[in-house]
Amino acid sequence: MATDALINTYGTRQLTLLKGEGSFVWDINNKRYLDAIAGIAVCGLGHSHPAVTEAISKQAATLIHTSNLYNLPAQENLANKLRQVSGMDKMFFGNSGAEANEAAIKLARLHGTNKGIQNPTIVVMTSAFHGRTMATLTATANPKVQKGYGPLVQGFVRAPFGDADAVAQLITNNPEIVAVMLEPIQGEGGIHVPPNDYLQKLRKICSDNNVLLILDEIQTGNGRTGKYFAYQHAGIVPDIVTTAKGLGNGMPIGVCMTSGEASELMQPGSHGSTFGGNPLACTVGLAVIEAMEKENLIERAAQMGEHLIQRFRDTLANCLHVSEVRGKGMMIGIELERPCTELVAAAAAKGLLITVTAEKVIRLLPPLNLSDDEAELLVTTLTEVIEGF
């Protein structure tokens, strides 16, 4: 299947996928694939999960959309549930992770404006990825995704990921810094896990300097790392958290969550979204969280993730071109010593869907409810692919 009616932003697509169930998808030739990327961390419950299908069906037959000019019970129910699982105070709903990050950036600038700062500046990290809208594109570190879109948005400075002292030095030397924005674990940048005390140090630095701590949990959130949000491993509360992907299990939704003073920065009329937080998306979001709780998937992600990382370390121990297996929960990276994009097609030929990021890191983001047999299939198939590379 091919058409020239699409703007070619994704290159040549090798597969045509027609259906999915659980951890598997099937292509147009009825070939089955184990989906180890889950729509890039979106389908944490797998494909066609009954709770998601039921929520979509019932809500679609009742009320799909009304404007945010009216009270929306589904939106309020999801906001209350997110408050419970996150420890944050208030929510703004959009349609995507990039939109949630745009809201976070606007909040940071409002924080600076309220402090009388003329050029509010946000510290972002090396190897960061925050989206492809103009502001999030600037916050992203990859020059390939920025190429041709200049001039970029002003107001960002960059620090080495994992180096809290570098952030402290930037804040000391620049009184216009209003926020520090980062992913708790970098996904697109290559599955980089920072030191255990990194977020705690950043929390203290930000609090001491009246600077907002913004965590982009678009990929790490919704149970992916073995906590509902990755910052909960560190026992801190950020000022702003953004999330999307796994919250809707395929239904487009994004959330910018705030705590403390950050919750009072925006006022009526200062921000909005036509489709954000509509009844259909929010009903599905609530169903996803409740299904995760019912099936104990956060605990499952922690245990299965640890098992997978160790299994890959064991099976690839003698593979000379594998330099490291790393990750947390069901967010796993296998770094090779040379670019390995061609492994995507090699794995697909054996019925396994993977991605390669940062040129030489195999990124695995399987469904959180991956079974023991499916996990072993993932390990044996991918090990065979890597050994043959």
CSV table of C-alpha atoms in Angstrom, one decimal:
chain,number,residue,atom,x,y,z
A,1,MET,CA,0.0,0.0,0.0
A,2,ALA,CA,1.5,3.4,-1.0
A,3,THR,CA,0.2,6.9,-1.8
A,4,ASP,CA,1.9,10.1,-2.7
A,5,ALA,CA,-0.8,12.1,-0.9
A,6,LEU,CA,1.2,12.1,2.4
A,7,ILE,CA,3.9,14.7,3.2
A,8,ASN,CA,7.0,12.4,3.4
A,9,THR,CA,8.2,13.2,7.0
A,10,TYR,CA,8.6,9.5,8.0
A,11,GLY,CA,10.6,8.2,5.1
A,12,THR,CA,9.8,4.9,3.4
A,13,ARG,CA,7.6,2.7,5.5
A,14,GLN,CA,8.5,-1.0,5.3
A,15,LEU,CA,5.4,-2.5,6.9
A,16,THR,CA,1.6,-2.1,6.6
A,17,LEU,CA,0.1,-3.1,10.0
A,18,LEU,CA,-3.6,-3.9,10.0
A,19,LYS,CA,-4.5,-5.3,13.5
A,20,GLY,CA,-3.1,-5.8,17.0
A,21,GLU,CA,-3.9,-7.9,20.0
A,22,GLY,CA,-1.9,-7.9,23.3
A,23,SER,CA,1.8,-7.7,22.6
A,24,PHE,CA,1.5,-8.6,18.9
A,25,VAL,CA,0.5,-6.9,15.6
A,26,TRP,CA,-0.2,-8.4,12.2
A,27,ASP,CA,0.8,-7.0,8.8
A,28,ILE,CA,-1.2,-7.0,5.5
A,29,ASN,CA,0.2,-10.5,4.8
A,30,ASN,CA,-1.0,-11.7,8.2
A,31,LYS,CA,2.6,-12.0,9.4
A,32,ARG,CA,2.7,-11.7,13.2
A,33,TYR,CA,5.2,-9.4,15.0
A,34,LEU,CA,6.1,-9.1,18.7
A,35,ASP,CA,5.8,-5.3,19.3
A,36,ALA,CA,8.7,-4.4,21.5
A,37,ILE,CA,8.2,-0.6,21.0
A,38,ALA,CA,4.4,-0.5,21.7
A,39,GLY,CA,3.9,2.5,19.4
A,40,ILE,CA,6.9,4.2,21.0
A,41,ALA,CA,5.8,3.7,24.7
A,42,VAL,CA,2.2,4.4,23.9
A,43,CYS,CA,0.5,1.0,24.2
A,44,GLY,CA,1.5,0.1,27.8
A,45,LEU,CA,-1.5,-2.2,28.0
A,46,GLY,CA,-0.8,-3.7,24.6
A,47,HIS,CA,-3.1,-3.6,21.6
A,48,SER,CA,-6.9,-3.8,21.7
A,49,HIS,CA,-7.0,-4.0,25.5
A,50,PRO,CA,-10.6,-4.8,26.5
A,51,ALA,CA,-10.8,-1.9,29.0
A,52,VAL,CA,-9.7,0.6,26.4
A,53,THR,CA,-12.0,-0.8,23.8
A,54,GLU,CA,-14.9,-0.6,26.2
A,55,ALA,CA,-14.1,2.9,27.3
A,56,ILE,CA,-13.9,4.1,23.7
A,57,SER,CA,-17.1,2.4,22.6
A,58,LYS,CA,-19.2,3.6,25.5
A,59,GLN,CA,-18.0,7.2,25.5
A,60,ALA,CA,-18.2,7.5,21.7
A,61,ALA,CA,-21.8,6.4,21.9
A,62,THR,CA,-22.5,9.0,24.6
A,63,LEU,CA,-20.5,12.2,24.1
A,64,ILE,CA,-17.2,12.6,22.2
A,65,HIS,CA,-16.5,16.3,22.5
A,66,THR,CA,-17.8,19.6,23.9
A,67,SER,CA,-15.8,22.8,24.5
A,68,ASN,CA,-13.8,23.5,27.6
A,69,LEU,CA,-16.3,26.3,28.0
A,70,TYR,CA,-18.4,23.7,29.9
A,71,ASN,CA,-17.9,21.5,32.9
A,72,LEU,CA,-16.6,18.1,31.7
A,73,PRO,CA,-17.0,15.3,34.3
A,74,ALA,CA,-14.7,12.9,32.5
A,75,GLN,CA,-12.0,15.5,32.5
A,76,GLU,CA,-12.5,16.2,36.2
A,77,ASN,CA,-12.5,12.5,37.1
A,78,LEU,CA,-9.1,12.0,35.2
A,79,ALA,CA,-7.6,15.1,36.8
A,80,ASN,CA,-8.5,13.8,40.3
A,81,LYS,CA,-7.1,10.4,39.5
A,82,LEU,CA,-3.8,11.9,38.1
A,83,ARG,CA,-3.6,14.0,41.3
A,84,GLN,CA,-3.9,10.8,43.3
A,85,VAL,CA,-1.2,8.8,41.4
A,86,SER,CA,1.2,11.8,40.9
A,87,GLY,CA,1.0,13.9,44.1
A,88,MET,CA,0.7,17.0,41.8
A,89,ASP,CA,-2.0,19.6,42.4
A,90,LYS,CA,-3.5,20.7,39.1
A,91,MET,CA,-3.8,19.5,35.5
A,92,PHE,CA,-4.0,21.2,32.0
A,93,PHE,CA,-5.0,18.8,29.3
A,94,GLY,CA,-3.8,18.9,25.7
A,95,ASN,CA,-3.5,16.5,22.8
A,96,SER,CA,0.1,15.4,22.8
A,97,GLY,CA,3.4,15.5,24.7
A,98,ALA,CA,4.7,18.4,22.7
A,99,GLU,CA,1.6,20.4,23.6
A,100,ALA,CA,2.1,19.6,27.2
A,101,ASN,CA,5.7,20.7,27.0
A,102,GLU,CA,4.6,24.0,25.3
A,103,ALA,CA,2.4,24.6,28.3
A,104,ALA,CA,5.3,23.9,30.7
A,105,ILE,CA,7.5,26.3,28.8
A,106,LYS,CA,4.8,29.0,28.9
A,107,LEU,CA,4.5,28.5,32.7
A,108,ALA,CA,8.2,28.9,33.1
A,109,ARG,CA,8.1,32.2,31.2
A,110,LEU,CA,5.2,33.4,33.3
A,111,HIS,CA,7.2,32.5,36.4
A,112,GLY,CA,10.0,34.7,35.1
A,113,THR,CA,7.7,37.6,34.1
A,114,ASN,CA,6.2,37.6,37.6
A,115,LYS,CA,9.8,37.9,39.0
A,116,GLY,CA,10.5,40.9,36.7
A,117,ILE,CA,12.9,39.0,34.4
A,118,GLN,CA,13.0,40.4,30.9
A,119,ASN,CA,14.5,37.4,29.1
A,120,PRO,CA,13.4,34.3,31.0
A,121,THR,CA,15.7,31.4,30.2
A,122,ILE,CA,15.3,27.7,30.7
A,123,VAL,CA,18.1,25.2,31.3
A,124,VAL,CA,17.7,22.1,29.1
A,125,MET,CA,20.0,19.1,28.7
A,126,THR,CA,22.4,17.6,26.2
A,127,SER,CA,20.8,14.7,24.2
A,128,ALA,CA,17.3,15.9,25.3
A,129,PHE,CA,14.2,15.4,23.3
A,130,HIS,CA,11.1,17.4,24.1
A,131,GLY,CA,9.1,17.5,20.8
A,132,ARG,CA,8.9,19.0,17.4
A,133,THR,CA,6.9,22.2,17.8
A,134,MET,CA,9.0,25.4,17.6
A,135,ALA,CA,9.7,25.8,21.3
A,136,THR,CA,10.1,22.1,22.1
A,137,LEU,CA,12.3,21.8,19.0
A,138,THR,CA,14.6,24.4,20.5
A,139,ALA,CA,14.6,22.6,23.8
A,140,THR,CA,15.5,19.4,22.0
A,141,ALA,CA,19.3,18.8,21.6
A,142,ASN,CA,19.4,16.9,18.3
A,143,PRO,CA,20.6,19.3,15.5
A,144,LYS,CA,19.1,17.0,12.9
A,145,VAL,CA,15.6,17.7,14.0
A,146,GLN,CA,16.3,21.5,14.2
A,147,LYS,CA,18.0,21.7,10.7
A,148,GLY,CA,16.2,24.2,8.4
A,149,TYR,CA,13.8,25.6,11.0
A,150,GLY,CA,15.8,28.6,12.2
A,151,PRO,CA,15.6,31.0,13.7
A,152,LEU,CA,14.9,28.9,16.8
A,153,VAL,CA,13.1,30.2,19.8
A,154,GLN,CA,15.2,32.2,22.2
A,155,GLY,CA,15.5,31.5,25.9
A,156,PHE,CA,17.3,28.2,26.4
A,157,VAL,CA,20.7,27.2,27.6
A,158,ARG,CA,22.1,23.7,27.7
A,159,ALA,CA,23.8,21.7,30.5
A,160,PRO,CA,25.3,18.2,30.5
A,161,PHE,CA,22.7,15.5,31.4
A,162,GLY,CA,23.4,14.0,34.7
A,163,ASP,CA,25.6,16.8,36.0
A,164,ALA,CA,23.8,18.7,38.8
A,165,ASP,CA,26.8,20.9,39.5
A,166,ALA,CA,26.8,22.2,36.0
A,167,VAL,CA,23.1,23.3,36.4
A,168,ALA,CA,24.0,25.0,39.7
A,169,GLN,CA,26.8,26.9,38.0
A,170,LEU,CA,24.6,28.0,35.1
A,171,ILE,CA,22.0,29.4,37.6
A,172,THR,CA,24.6,31.1,39.7
A,173,ASN,CA,26.0,32.9,36.6
A,174,ASN,CA,22.7,33.7,34.9
A,175,PRO,CA,20.0,35.5,37.0
A,176,GLU,CA,17.5,35.2,34.1
A,177,ILE,CA,17.2,31.4,34.4
A,178,VAL,CA,13.6,30.6,35.5
A,179,ALA,CA,13.4,26.8,35.1
A,180,VAL,CA,15.3,23.6,34.6
A,181,MET,CA,13.7,21.2,32.2
A,182,LEU,CA,14.7,17.5,31.6
A,183,GLU,CA,13.6,13.9,31.1
A,184,PRO,CA,14.2,11.8,34.2
A,185,ILE,CA,15.6,9.1,31.9
A,186,GLN,CA,16.4,10.2,28.3
A,187,GLY,CA,14.6,8.1,25.7
A,188,GLU,CA,15.2,9.4,22.2
A,189,GLY,CA,18.7,10.5,23.3
A,190,GLY,CA,19.7,6.9,23.9
A,191,ILE,CA,18.1,5.5,27.1
A,192,HIS,CA,20.5,7.5,29.4
A,193,VAL,CA,19.9,6.9,33.2
A,194,PRO,CA,21.3,9.6,35.4
A,195,PRO,CA,23.0,9.1,38.8
A,196,ASN,CA,20.5,8.0,41.6
A,197,ASP,CA,20.7,11.3,43.4
A,198,TYR,CA,20.5,13.5,40.3
A,199,LEU,CA,16.8,14.6,40.7
A,200,GLN,CA,17.2,15.2,44.4
A,201,LYS,CA,20.1,17.5,43.8
A,202,LEU,CA,18.2,19.4,41.1
A,203,ARG,CA,15.2,19.7,43.3
A,204,LYS,CA,17.3,21.4,46.0
A,205,ILE,CA,19.1,23.6,43.5
A,206,CYS,CA,15.8,24.8,42.0
A,207,SER,CA,14.2,25.3,45.4
A,208,ASP,CA,17.2,27.3,46.7
A,209,ASN,CA,17.1,29.6,43.7
A,210,ASN,CA,13.3,30.0,43.1
A,211,VAL,CA,13.7,28.2,39.8
A,212,LEU,CA,11.0,25.8,38.6
A,213,LEU,CA,11.9,22.1,38.1
A,214,ILE,CA,10.1,20.8,35.0
A,215,LEU,CA,10.2,17.0,34.3
A,216,ASP,CA,9.2,15.7,30.9
A,217,GLU,CA,7.7,12.3,31.7
A,218,ILE,CA,6.1,11.9,28.3
A,219,GLN,CA,8.0,8.6,27.8
A,220,THR,CA,8.9,7.7,31.3
A,221,GLY,CA,5.5,8.2,32.8
A,222,ASN,CA,2.5,6.0,33.2
A,223,GLY,CA,4.3,3.0,34.8
A,224,ARG,CA,7.0,2.7,32.2
A,225,THR,CA,9.9,2.7,34.7
A,226,GLY,CA,8.3,0.7,37.6
A,227,LYS,CA,6.8,3.7,39.4
A,228,TYR,CA,3.8,5.6,38.0
A,229,PHE,CA,6.2,8.5,37.3
A,230,ALA,CA,10.0,8.2,37.3
A,231,TYR,CA,10.5,11.1,39.7
A,232,GLN,CA,8.8,9.0,42.4
A,233,HIS,CA,12.0,6.8,42.5
A,234,ALA,CA,13.8,9.9,43.9
A,235,GLY,CA,11.1,10.8,46.4
A,236,ILE,CA,10.7,14.4,45.2
A,237,VAL,CA,7.8,16.5,43.9
A,238,PRO,CA,8.6,18.6,40.8
A,239,ASP,CA,7.0,22.0,40.1
A,240,ILE,CA,5.8,20.9,36.7
A,241,VAL,CA,5.4,17.4,35.1
A,242,THR,CA,4.3,16.7,31.5
A,243,THR,CA,3.1,13.3,30.3
A,244,ALA,CA,1.3,11.8,27.3
A,245,LYS,CA,2.0,8.6,25.4
A,246,GLY,CA,1.0,5.7,27.7
A,247,LEU,CA,-1.8,7.7,29.4
A,248,GLY,CA,-4.1,7.2,26.4
A,249,ASN,CA,-2.8,3.8,25.2
A,250,GLY,CA,-3.3,5.1,21.7
A,251,MET,CA,-5.9,7.8,22.3
A,252,PRO,CA,-4.1,11.2,21.8
A,253,ILE,CA,-3.8,13.0,25.1
A,254,GLY,CA,-1.2,15.1,26.9
A,255,VAL,CA,-1.1,16.6,30.4
A,256,CYS,CA,0.8,19.4,32.0
A,257,MET,CA,0.6,18.9,35.8
A,258,THR,CA,1.6,21.5,38.3
A,259,SER,CA,2.3,21.7,42.1
A,260,GLY,CA,2.6,24.6,44.5
A,261,GLU,CA,3.0,28.1,43.2
A,262,ALA,CA,3.2,26.8,39.6
A,263,SER,CA,-0.5,25.9,39.8
A,264,GLU,CA,-1.5,29.6,40.2
A,265,LEU,CA,0.6,31.1,37.3
A,266,MET,CA,-2.0,30.8,34.6
A,267,GLN,CA,-5.4,32.6,34.7
A,268,PRO,CA,-8.6,32.4,32.6
A,269,GLY,CA,-7.7,33.3,29.0
A,270,SER,CA,-3.9,32.8,29.4
A,271,HIS,CA,-3.9,29.3,27.7
A,272,GLY,CA,-6.2,26.8,26.1
A,273,SER,CA,-6.8,23.9,23.7
A,274,THR,CA,-9.9,23.2,21.6
A,275,PHE,CA,-9.7,19.4,21.8
A,276,GLY,CA,-7.6,19.0,24.9
A,277,GLY,CA,-9.3,17.0,27.7
A,278,ASN,CA,-12.4,16.1,25.8
A,279,PRO,CA,-14.7,13.4,27.2
A,280,LEU,CA,-13.5,10.6,24.9
A,281,ALA,CA,-9.7,11.1,25.6
A,282,CYS,CA,-10.2,11.6,29.3
A,283,THR,CA,-12.5,8.5,29.7
A,284,VAL,CA,-9.9,6.4,28.1
A,285,GLY,CA,-7.1,7.9,30.2
A,286,LEU,CA,-9.0,7.0,33.4
A,287,ALA,CA,-9.7,3.5,32.1
A,288,VAL,CA,-6.0,3.0,31.3
A,289,ILE,CA,-4.9,4.0,34.9
A,290,GLU,CA,-7.6,1.8,36.4
A,291,ALA,CA,-6.6,-1.2,34.3
A,292,MET,CA,-2.9,-0.7,35.3
A,293,GLU,CA,-3.9,-0.7,38.9
A,294,LYS,CA,-6.2,-3.7,38.6
A,295,GLU,CA,-3.5,-5.8,36.8
A,296,ASN,CA,-0.6,-4.5,39.0
A,297,LEU,CA,1.3,-3.5,35.9
A,298,ILE,CA,3.6,-1.0,37.6
A,299,GLU,CA,5.0,-3.7,39.8
A,300,ARG,CA,5.1,-6.0,36.8
A,301,ALA,CA,7.1,-3.4,34.8
A,302,ALA,CA,9.6,-3.1,37.6
A,303,GLN,CA,10.1,-6.8,37.9
A,304,MET,CA,10.0,-7.7,34.2
A,305,GLY,CA,12.3,-4.8,33.3
A,306,GLU,CA,14.9,-5.9,35.8
A,307,HIS,CA,14.6,-9.5,34.4
A,308,LEU,CA,14.9,-8.4,30.8
A,309,ILE,CA,17.9,-6.2,31.5
A,310,GLN,CA,19.7,-9.1,33.2
A,311,ARG,CA,18.7,-11.6,30.5
A,312,PHE,CA,20.1,-9.4,27.8
A,313,ARG,CA,23.3,-8.8,29.8
A,314,ASP,CA,23.7,-12.6,30.1
A,315,THR,CA,22.9,-13.5,26.5
A,316,LEU,CA,25.0,-10.7,25.0
A,317,ALA,CA,27.9,-11.0,27.4
A,318,ASN,CA,30.1,-12.5,24.8
A,319,CYS,CA,28.9,-10.3,21.9
A,320,LEU,CA,31.9,-8.1,21.3
A,321,HIS,CA,30.0,-5.3,19.4
A,322,VAL,CA,27.6,-4.7,22.4
A,323,SER,CA,29.0,-2.1,24.7
A,324,GLU,CA,26.2,-1.8,27.3
A,325,VAL,CA,22.7,-2.9,28.3
A,326,ARG,CA,21.0,-0.3,30.5
A,327,GLY,CA,17.6,1.1,31.5
A,328,LYS,CA,15.0,1.1,34.2
A,329,GLY,CA,11.7,-0.8,34.2
A,330,MET,CA,10.4,-1.5,30.7
A,331,MET,CA,12.6,1.2,29.2
A,332,ILE,CA,15.7,-0.6,28.0
A,333,GLY,CA,18.6,0.4,25.7
A,334,ILE,CA,21.2,-1.9,24.2
A,335,GLU,CA,24.1,0.1,22.9
A,336,LEU,CA,26.3,-1.2,20.1
A,337,GLU,CA,29.7,0.0,19.2
A,338,ARG,CA,28.7,1.1,15.7
A,339,PRO,CA,25.5,2.4,14.0
A,340,CYS,CA,22.9,-0.3,13.8
A,341,THR,CA,19.8,1.1,12.2
A,342,GLU,CA,19.8,-1.8,9.7
A,343,LEU,CA,18.9,-4.1,12.7
A,344,VAL,CA,15.3,-2.7,12.6
A,345,ALA,CA,14.6,-4.5,9.3
A,346,ALA,CA,16.6,-7.6,10.4
A,347,ALA,CA,14.5,-7.9,13.5
A,348,ALA,CA,11.2,-7.3,11.6
A,349,ALA,CA,12.2,-10.2,9.2
A,350,LYS,CA,12.2,-12.4,12.3
A,351,GLY,CA,8.8,-11.1,13.5
A,352,LEU,CA,10.1,-8.5,16.1
A,353,LEU,CA,9.5,-4.7,16.1
A,354,ILE,CA,12.3,-2.6,17.6
A,355,THR,CA,13.7,0.9,17.1
A,356,VAL,CA,17.2,2.3,17.0
A,357,THR,CA,17.9,5.7,18.4
A,358,ALA,CA,21.0,7.9,18.7
A,359,GLU,CA,22.3,5.8,15.7
A,360,LYS,CA,23.6,2.9,17.8
A,361,VAL,CA,21.2,2.2,20.7
A,362,ILE,CA,18.4,-0.4,20.3
A,363,ARG,CA,15.5,1.1,22.2
A,364,LEU,CA,13.0,-1.4,23.7
A,365,LEU,CA,9.6,-0.2,25.1
A,366,PRO,CA,7.4,-3.3,25.2
A,367,PRO,CA,3.9,-3.4,26.7
A,368,LEU,CA,4.0,-3.4,30.5
A,369,ASN,CA,1.9,-6.6,30.6
A,370,LEU,CA,4.4,-8.6,28.5
A,371,SER,CA,4.1,-12.3,29.5
A,372,ASP,CA,7.0,-14.5,30.6
A,373,ASP,CA,6.9,-16.4,27.3
A,374,GLU,CA,6.8,-13.2,25.2
A,375,ALA,CA,9.7,-11.8,27.2
A,376,GLU,CA,11.7,-14.9,26.4
A,377,LEU,CA,10.8,-14.6,22.7
A,378,LEU,CA,12.0,-11.0,22.8
A,379,VAL,CA,15.3,-12.0,24.3
A,380,THR,CA,16.1,-15.0,22.1
A,381,THR,CA,15.0,-13.3,18.9
A,382,LEU,CA,16.8,-10.0,19.4
A,383,THR,CA,20.0,-11.8,20.7
A,384,GLU,CA,20.0,-13.8,17.5
A,385,VAL,CA,19.6,-10.7,15.4
A,386,ILE,CA,22.4,-8.8,17.3
A,387,GLU,CA,24.8,-11.8,17.1
A,388,GLY,CA,24.3,-11.9,13.4
A,389,PHE,CA,25.1,-8.3,12.9
